PDB file of C-alpha atoms in Angstrom:
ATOM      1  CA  UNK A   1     -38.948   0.858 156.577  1.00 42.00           C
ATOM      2  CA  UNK A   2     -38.136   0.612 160.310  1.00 39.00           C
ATOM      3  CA  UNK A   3     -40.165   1.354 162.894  1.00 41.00           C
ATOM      4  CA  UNK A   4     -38.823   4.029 164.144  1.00 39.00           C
ATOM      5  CA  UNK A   5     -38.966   5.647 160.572  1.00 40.00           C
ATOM      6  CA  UNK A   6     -41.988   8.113 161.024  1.00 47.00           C
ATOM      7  CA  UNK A   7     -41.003   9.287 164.005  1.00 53.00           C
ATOM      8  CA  UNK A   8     -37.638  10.553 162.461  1.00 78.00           C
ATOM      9  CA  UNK A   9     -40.074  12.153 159.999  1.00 92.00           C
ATOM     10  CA  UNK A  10     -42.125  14.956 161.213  1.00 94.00           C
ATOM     11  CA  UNK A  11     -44.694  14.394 158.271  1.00 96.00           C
ATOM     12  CA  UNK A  12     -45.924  11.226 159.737  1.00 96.00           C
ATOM     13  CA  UNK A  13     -46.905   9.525 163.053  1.00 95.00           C
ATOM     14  CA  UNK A  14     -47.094   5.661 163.614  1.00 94.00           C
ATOM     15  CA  UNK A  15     -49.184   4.578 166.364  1.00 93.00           C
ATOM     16  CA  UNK A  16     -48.848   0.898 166.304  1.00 91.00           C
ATOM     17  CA  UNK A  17     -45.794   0.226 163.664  1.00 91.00           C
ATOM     18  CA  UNK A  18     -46.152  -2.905 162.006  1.00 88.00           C
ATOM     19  CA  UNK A  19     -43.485  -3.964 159.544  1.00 87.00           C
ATOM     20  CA  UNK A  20     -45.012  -7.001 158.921  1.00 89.00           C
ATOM     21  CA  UNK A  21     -48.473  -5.806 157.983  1.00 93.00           C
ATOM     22  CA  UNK A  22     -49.810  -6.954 154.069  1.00 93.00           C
ATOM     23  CA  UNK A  23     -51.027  -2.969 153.724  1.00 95.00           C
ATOM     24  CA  UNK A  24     -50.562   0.164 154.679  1.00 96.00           C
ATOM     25  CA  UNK A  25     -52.859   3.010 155.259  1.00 97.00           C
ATOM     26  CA  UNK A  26     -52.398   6.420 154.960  1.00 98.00           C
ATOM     27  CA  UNK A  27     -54.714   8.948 156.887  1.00 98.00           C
ATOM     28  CA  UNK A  28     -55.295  12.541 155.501  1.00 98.00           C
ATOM     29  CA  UNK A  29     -56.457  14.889 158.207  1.00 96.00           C
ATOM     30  CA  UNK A  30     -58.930  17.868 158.013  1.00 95.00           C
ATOM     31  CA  UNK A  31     -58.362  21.820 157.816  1.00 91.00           C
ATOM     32  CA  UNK A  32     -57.314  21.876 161.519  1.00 88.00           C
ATOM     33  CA  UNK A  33     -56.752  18.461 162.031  1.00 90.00           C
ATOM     34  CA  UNK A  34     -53.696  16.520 162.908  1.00 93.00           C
ATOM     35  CA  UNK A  35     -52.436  12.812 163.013  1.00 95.00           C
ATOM     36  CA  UNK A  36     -53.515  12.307 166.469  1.00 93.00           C
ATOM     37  CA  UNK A  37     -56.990  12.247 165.568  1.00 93.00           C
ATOM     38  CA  UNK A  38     -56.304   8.401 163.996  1.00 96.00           C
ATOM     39  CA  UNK A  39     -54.728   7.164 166.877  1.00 96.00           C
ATOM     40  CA  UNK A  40     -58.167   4.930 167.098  1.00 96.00           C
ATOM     41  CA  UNK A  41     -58.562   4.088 163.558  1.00 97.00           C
ATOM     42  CA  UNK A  42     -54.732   2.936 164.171  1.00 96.00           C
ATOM     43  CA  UNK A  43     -55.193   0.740 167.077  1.00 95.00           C
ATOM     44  CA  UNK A  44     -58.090  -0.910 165.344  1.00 96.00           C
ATOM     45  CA  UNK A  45     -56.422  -1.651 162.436  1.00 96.00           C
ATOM     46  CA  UNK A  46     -53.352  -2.999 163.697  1.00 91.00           C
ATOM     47  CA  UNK A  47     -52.260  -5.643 162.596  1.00 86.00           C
ATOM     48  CA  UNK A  48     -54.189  -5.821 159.240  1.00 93.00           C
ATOM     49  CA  UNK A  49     -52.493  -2.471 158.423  1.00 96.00           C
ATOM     50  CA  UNK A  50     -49.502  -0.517 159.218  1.00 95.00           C
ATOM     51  CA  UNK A  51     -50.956   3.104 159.444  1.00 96.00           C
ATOM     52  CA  UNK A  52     -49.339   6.233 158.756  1.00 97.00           C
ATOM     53  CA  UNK A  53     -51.391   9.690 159.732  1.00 97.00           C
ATOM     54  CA  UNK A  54     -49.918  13.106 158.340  1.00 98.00           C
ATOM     55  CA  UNK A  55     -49.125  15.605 160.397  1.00 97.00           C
ATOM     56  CA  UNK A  56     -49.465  18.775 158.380  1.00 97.00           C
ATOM     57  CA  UNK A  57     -47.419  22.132 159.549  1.00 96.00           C
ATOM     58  CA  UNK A  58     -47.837  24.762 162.445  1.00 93.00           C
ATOM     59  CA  UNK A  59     -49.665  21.791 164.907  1.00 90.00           C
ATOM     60  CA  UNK A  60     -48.434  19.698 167.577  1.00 90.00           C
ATOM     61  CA  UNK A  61     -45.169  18.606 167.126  1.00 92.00           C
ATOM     62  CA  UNK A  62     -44.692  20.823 164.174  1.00 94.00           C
ATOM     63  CA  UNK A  63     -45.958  23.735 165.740  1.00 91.00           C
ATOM     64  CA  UNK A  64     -42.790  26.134 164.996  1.00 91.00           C
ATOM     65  CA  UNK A  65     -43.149  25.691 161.634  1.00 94.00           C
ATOM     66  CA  UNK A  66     -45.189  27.854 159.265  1.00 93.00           C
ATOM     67  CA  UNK A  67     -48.904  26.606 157.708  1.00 94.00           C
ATOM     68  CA  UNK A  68     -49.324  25.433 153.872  1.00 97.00           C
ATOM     69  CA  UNK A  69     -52.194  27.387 152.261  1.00 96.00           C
ATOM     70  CA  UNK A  70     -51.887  25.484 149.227  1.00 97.00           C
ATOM     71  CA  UNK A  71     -53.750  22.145 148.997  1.00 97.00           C
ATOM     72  CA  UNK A  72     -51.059  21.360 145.890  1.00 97.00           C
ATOM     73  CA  UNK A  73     -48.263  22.033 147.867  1.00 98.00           C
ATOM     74  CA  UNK A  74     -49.165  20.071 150.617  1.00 98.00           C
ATOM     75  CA  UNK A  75     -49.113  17.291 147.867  1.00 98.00           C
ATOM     76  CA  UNK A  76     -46.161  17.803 145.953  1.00 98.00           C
ATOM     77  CA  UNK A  77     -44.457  17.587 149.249  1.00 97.00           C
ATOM     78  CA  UNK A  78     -46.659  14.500 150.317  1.00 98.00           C
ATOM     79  CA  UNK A  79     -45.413  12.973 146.991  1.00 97.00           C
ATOM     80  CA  UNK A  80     -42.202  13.059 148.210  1.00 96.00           C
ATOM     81  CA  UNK A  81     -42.413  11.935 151.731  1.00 95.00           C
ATOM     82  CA  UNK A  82     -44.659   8.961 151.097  1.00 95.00           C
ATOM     83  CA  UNK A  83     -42.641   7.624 148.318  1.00 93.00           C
ATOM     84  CA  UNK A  84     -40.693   5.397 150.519  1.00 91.00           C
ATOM     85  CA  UNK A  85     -43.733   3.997 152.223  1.00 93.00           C
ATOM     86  CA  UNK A  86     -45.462   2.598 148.783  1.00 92.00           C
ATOM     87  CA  UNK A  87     -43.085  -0.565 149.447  1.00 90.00           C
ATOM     88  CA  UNK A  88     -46.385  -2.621 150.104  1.00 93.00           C
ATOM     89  CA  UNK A  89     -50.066  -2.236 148.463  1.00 95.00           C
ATOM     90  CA  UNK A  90     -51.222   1.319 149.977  1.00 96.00           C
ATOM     91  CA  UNK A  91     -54.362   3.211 150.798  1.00 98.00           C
ATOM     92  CA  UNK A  92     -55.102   6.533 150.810  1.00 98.00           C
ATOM     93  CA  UNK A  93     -58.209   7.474 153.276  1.00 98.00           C
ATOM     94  CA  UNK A  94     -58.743  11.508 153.216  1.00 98.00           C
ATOM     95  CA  UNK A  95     -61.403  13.146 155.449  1.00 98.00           C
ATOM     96  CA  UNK A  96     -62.713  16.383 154.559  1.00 96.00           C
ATOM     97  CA  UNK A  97     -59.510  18.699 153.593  1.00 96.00           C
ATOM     98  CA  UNK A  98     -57.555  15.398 154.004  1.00 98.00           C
ATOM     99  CA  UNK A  99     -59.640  13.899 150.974  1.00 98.00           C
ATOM    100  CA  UNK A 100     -58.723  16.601 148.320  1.00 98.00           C
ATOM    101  CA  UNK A 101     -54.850  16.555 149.826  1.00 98.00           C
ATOM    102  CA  UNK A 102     -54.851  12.641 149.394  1.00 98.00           C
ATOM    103  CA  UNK A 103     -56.131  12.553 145.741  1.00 98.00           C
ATOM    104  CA  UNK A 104     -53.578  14.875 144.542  1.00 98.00           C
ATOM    105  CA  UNK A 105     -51.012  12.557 146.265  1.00 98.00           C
ATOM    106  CA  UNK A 106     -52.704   9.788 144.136  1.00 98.00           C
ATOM    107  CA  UNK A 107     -52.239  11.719 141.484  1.00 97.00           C
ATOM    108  CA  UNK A 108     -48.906  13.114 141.368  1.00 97.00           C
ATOM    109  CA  UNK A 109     -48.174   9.100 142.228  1.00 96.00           C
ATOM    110  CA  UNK A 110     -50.099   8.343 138.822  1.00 95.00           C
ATOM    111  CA  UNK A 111     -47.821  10.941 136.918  1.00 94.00           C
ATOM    112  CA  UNK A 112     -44.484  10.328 138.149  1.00 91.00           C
ATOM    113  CA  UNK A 113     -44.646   6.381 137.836  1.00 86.00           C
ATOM    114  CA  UNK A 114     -45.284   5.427 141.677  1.00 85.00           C
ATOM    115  CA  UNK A 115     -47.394   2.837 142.849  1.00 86.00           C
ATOM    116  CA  UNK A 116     -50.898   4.214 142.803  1.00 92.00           C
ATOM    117  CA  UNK A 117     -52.840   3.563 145.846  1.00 96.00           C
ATOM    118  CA  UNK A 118     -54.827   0.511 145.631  1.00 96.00           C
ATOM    119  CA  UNK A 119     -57.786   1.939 146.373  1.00 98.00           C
ATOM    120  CA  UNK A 120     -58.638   5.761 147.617  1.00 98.00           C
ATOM    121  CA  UNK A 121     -60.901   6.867 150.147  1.00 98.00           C
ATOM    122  CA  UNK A 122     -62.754  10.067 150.420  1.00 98.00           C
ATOM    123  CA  UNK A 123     -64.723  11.183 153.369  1.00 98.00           C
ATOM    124  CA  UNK A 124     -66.872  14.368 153.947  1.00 97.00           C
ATOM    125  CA  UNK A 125     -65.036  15.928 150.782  1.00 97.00           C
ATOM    126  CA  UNK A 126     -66.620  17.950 148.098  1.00 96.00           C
ATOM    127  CA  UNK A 127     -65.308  16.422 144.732  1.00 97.00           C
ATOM    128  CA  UNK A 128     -62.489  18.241 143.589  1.00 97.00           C
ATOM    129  CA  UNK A 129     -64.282  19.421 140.355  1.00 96.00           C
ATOM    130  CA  UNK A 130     -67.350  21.781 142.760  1.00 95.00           C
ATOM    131  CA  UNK A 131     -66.998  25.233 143.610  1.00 86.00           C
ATOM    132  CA  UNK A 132     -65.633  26.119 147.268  1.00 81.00           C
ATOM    133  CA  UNK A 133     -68.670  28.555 148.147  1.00 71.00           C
ATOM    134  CA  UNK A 134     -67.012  28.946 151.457  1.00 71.00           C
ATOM    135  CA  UNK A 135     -65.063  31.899 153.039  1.00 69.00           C
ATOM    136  CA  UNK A 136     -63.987  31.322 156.438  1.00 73.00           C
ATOM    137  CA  UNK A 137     -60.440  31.653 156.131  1.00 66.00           C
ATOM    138  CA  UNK A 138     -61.273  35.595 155.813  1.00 65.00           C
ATOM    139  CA  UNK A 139     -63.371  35.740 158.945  1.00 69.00           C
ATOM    140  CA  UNK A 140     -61.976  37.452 161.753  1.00 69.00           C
ATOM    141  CA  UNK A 141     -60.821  34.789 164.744  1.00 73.00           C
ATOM    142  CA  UNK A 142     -63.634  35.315 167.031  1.00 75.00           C
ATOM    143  CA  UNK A 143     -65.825  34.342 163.748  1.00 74.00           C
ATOM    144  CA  UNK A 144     -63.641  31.497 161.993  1.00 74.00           C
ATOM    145  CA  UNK A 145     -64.135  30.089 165.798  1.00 76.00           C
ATOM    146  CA  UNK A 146     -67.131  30.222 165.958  1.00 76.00           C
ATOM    147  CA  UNK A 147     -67.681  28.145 162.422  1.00 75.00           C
ATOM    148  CA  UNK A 148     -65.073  25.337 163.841  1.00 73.00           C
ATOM    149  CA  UNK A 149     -66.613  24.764 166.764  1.00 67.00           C
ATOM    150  CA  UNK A 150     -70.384  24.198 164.877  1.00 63.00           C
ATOM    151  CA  UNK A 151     -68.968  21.641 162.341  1.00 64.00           C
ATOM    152  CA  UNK A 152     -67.809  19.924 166.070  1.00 63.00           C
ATOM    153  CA  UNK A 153     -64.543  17.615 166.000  1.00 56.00           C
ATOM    154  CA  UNK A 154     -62.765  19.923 167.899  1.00 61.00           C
ATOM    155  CA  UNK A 155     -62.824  20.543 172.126  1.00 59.00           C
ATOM    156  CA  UNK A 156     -64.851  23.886 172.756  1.00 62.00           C
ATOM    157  CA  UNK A 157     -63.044  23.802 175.590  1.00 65.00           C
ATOM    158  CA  UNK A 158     -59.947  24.683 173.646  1.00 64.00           C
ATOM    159  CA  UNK A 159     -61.491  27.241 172.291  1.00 64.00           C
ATOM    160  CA  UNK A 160     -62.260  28.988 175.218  1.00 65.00           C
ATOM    161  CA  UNK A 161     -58.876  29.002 176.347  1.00 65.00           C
ATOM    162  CA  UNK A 162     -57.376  32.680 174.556  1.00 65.00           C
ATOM    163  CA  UNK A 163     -53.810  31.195 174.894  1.00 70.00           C
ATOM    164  CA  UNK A 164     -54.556  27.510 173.577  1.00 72.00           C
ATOM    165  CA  UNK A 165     -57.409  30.317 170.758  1.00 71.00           C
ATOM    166  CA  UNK A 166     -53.923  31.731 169.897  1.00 73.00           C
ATOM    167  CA  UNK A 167     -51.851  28.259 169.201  1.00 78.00           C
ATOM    168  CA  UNK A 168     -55.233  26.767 167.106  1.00 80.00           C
ATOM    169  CA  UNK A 169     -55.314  29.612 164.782  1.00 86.00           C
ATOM    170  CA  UNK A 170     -52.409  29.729 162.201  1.00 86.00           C
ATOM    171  CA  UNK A 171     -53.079  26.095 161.224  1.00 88.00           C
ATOM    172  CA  UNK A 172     -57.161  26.506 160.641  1.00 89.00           C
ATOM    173  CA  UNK A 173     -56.267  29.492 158.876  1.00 90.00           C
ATOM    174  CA  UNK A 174     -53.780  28.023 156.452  1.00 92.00           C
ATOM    175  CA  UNK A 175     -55.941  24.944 156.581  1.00 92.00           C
ATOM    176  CA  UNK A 176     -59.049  26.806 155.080  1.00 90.00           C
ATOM    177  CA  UNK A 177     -57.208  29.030 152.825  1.00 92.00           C
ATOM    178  CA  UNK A 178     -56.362  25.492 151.205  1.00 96.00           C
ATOM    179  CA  UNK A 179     -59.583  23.739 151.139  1.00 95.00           C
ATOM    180  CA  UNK A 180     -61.458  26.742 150.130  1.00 92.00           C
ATOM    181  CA  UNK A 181     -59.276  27.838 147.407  1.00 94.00           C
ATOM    182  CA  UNK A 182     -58.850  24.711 145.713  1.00 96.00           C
ATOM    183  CA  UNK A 183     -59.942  23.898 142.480  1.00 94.00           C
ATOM    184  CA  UNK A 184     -59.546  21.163 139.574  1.00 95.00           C
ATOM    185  CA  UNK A 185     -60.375  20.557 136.190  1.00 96.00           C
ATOM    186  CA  UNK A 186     -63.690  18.133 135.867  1.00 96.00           C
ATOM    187  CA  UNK A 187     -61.958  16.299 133.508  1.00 96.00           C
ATOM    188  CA  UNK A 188     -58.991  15.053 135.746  1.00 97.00           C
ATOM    189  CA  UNK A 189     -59.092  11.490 136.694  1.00 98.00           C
ATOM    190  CA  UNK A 190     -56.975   8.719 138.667  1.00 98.00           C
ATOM    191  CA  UNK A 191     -56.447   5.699 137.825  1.00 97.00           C
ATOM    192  CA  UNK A 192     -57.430   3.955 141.182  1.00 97.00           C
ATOM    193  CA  UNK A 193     -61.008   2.888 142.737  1.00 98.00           C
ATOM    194  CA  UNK A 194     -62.765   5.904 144.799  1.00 98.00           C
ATOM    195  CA  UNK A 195     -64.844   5.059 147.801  1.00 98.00           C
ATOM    196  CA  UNK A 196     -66.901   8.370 148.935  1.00 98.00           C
ATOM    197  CA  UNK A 197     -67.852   8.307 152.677  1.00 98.00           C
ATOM    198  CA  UNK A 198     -70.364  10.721 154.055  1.00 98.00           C
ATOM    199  CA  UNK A 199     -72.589  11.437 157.108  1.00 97.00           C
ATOM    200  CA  UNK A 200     -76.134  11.390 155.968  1.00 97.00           C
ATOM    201  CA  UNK A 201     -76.727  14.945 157.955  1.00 95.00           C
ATOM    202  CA  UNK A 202     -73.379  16.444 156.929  1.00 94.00           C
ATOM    203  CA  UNK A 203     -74.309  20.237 155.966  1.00 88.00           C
ATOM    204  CA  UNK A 204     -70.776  20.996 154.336  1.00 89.00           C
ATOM    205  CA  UNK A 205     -70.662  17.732 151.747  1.00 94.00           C
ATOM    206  CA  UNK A 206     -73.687  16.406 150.819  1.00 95.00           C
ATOM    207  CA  UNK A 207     -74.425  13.057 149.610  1.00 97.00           C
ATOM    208  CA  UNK A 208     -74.665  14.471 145.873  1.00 97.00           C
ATOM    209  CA  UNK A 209     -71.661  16.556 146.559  1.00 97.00           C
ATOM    210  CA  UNK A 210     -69.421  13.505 148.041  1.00 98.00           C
ATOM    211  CA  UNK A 211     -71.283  11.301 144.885  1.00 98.00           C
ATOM    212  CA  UNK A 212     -69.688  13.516 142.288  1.00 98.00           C
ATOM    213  CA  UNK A 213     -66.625  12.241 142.933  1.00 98.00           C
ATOM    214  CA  UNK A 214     -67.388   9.397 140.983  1.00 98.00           C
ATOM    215  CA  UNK A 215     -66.130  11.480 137.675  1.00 98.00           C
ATOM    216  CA  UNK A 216     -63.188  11.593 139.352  1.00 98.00           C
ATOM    217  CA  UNK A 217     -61.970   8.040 138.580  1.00 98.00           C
ATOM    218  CA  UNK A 218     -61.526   5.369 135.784  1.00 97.00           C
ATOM    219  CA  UNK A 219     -61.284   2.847 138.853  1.00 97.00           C
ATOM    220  CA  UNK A 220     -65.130   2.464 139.631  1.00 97.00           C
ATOM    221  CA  UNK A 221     -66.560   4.214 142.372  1.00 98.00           C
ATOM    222  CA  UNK A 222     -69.191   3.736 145.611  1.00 98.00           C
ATOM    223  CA  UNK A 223     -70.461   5.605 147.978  1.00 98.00           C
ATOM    224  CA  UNK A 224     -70.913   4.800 151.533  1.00 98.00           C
ATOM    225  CA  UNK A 225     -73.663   6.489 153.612  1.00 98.00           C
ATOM    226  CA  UNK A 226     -72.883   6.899 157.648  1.00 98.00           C
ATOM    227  CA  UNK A 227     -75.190   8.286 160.571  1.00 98.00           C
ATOM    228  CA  UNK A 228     -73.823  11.637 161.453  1.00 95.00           C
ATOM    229  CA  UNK A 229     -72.682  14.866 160.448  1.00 93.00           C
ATOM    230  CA  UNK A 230     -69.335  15.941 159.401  1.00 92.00           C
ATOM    231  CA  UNK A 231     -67.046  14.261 161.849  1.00 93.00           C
ATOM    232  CA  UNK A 232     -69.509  11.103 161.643  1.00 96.00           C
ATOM    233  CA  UNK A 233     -65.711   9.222 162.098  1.00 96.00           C
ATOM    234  CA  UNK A 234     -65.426  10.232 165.479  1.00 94.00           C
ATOM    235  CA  UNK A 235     -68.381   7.748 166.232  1.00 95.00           C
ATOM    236  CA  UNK A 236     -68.844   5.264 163.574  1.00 97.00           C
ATOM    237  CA  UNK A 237     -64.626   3.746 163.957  1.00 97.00           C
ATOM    238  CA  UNK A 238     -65.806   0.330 163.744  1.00 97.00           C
ATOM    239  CA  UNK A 239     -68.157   0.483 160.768  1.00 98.00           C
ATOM    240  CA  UNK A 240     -65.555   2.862 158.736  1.00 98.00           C
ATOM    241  CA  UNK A 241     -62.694  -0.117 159.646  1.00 97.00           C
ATOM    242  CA  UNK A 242     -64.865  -2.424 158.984  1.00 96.00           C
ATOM    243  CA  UNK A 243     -65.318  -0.985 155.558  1.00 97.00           C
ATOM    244  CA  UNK A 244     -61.489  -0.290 155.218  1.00 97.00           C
ATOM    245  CA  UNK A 245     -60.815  -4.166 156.114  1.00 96.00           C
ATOM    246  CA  UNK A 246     -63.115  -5.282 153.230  1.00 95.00           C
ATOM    247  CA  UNK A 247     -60.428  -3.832 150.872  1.00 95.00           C
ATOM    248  CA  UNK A 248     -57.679  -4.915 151.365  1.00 88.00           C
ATOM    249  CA  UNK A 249     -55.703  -7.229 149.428  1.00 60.00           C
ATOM    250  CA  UNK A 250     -54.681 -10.190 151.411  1.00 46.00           C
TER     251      UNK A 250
END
């Protein structure tokens, strides 16, 4: 791939391209999140890694285009996109929303003879097998607002702003209509080794919740425990690459 590869493709950024890397890493954003928000985790894993962080649409540079509700078709699309990019040993790392979306890229790798990721991570996601019992993508906008800016991760300051309120809105919705409306079988597995991240005073995936993803796999599985609530990444970058480091293959 050349370096100037993701930019070409509005599915991916690349921070720090490195063609020369061992790995690569692919980040999975949350509902309302986009690539930008790895920009650190990139610089401080260059040049161990080359890192790729999804953009999903109707944000930033893909703000024209309409929002996937669907976390399976964000990953049969995914599929597609990232097949290229498994030309070295690959991670997944998915936080929150981003965790479901990665492990049915993982899977859909598994079924169509791809190179499975070498090794999946899952942060401040419910496994895919519990029930959503969430409903903020039917709140009004004053409401869902008000529920994104309590989990924090995102500038209240935005928020504030009606015109910057009105750009925000069609990608949480779409984002949340996703998350909170997907569902799989218990019984569903991939064939790669699950590490489950969470922040030990996360209120929307709980250590049991984030430990149940351990059915999940025929790989193995551990489980990580970080201060912090739900965007615990935000502050803990070096312990999180420090834990991505310690997997991967030389």
């Amino acid at each position: 791939m050349s370096s100037s590869a993701a930019v070409d493709n509005p599915w991916f950024r690349r921070f720090k391209p490195s063609d020369s890397a061992p790995a690569r890493i692919v980040f999975f954003p949350h509902a309302g999140g986009s690539a930008s928000y790895y920009l650190e985790y990139a610089n401080a894993l260059a040049p161990y890694a080359d890192v790729l962080a999804v953009q999903y649409p109707a944000r930033q540079n893909r703000l024209a285009e309409p929002g996937i509700s669907s976390v399976p078709e964000l990953a049969d699309q995914l599929a597609v996109e990232l097949r290229g990019w498994a030309d070295r040993p690959i991670y997944f790392f998915g936080h929150s929303m981003g965790s479901a979306v990665a492990f049915e890229v993982a899977r859909r790798f598994a079924d169509q003879d791809i190179a499975v990721p070498d090794h999946l991570f899952v942060s401040a996601g419910r496994a895919p097998s519990l029930p959503r019992d969430t409903s903020v993508h039917l709140l009004g906008d004053d409401d869902l607002l008000k529920e994104i800016a309590g989990l924090g991760g995102t500038d209240e300051r935005i928020l504030a702003v009606p015109a910057l309120r009105q750009v925000i809105l069609p990608s949480l919705r779409a984002d949340y209509t996703a998350i909170e409306t997907y569902w799989c079988e218990p019984a569903v597995t991939v064939p790669v080794p699950i590490t489950g991240l969470v922040g030990e005073t996360d209120p929307n995936a709980t250590l049991e919740q984030v430990g149940a993803w351990a059915g999940h796999t025929t790989g193995g599985f551990d489980l990580r425990v970080f201060p912090g609530g739900h965007f615990y990444v935000a502050d803990e970058v070096e312990a999180v690459t420090a834990l991505i480091l310690g997997h991967l293959n030389p």
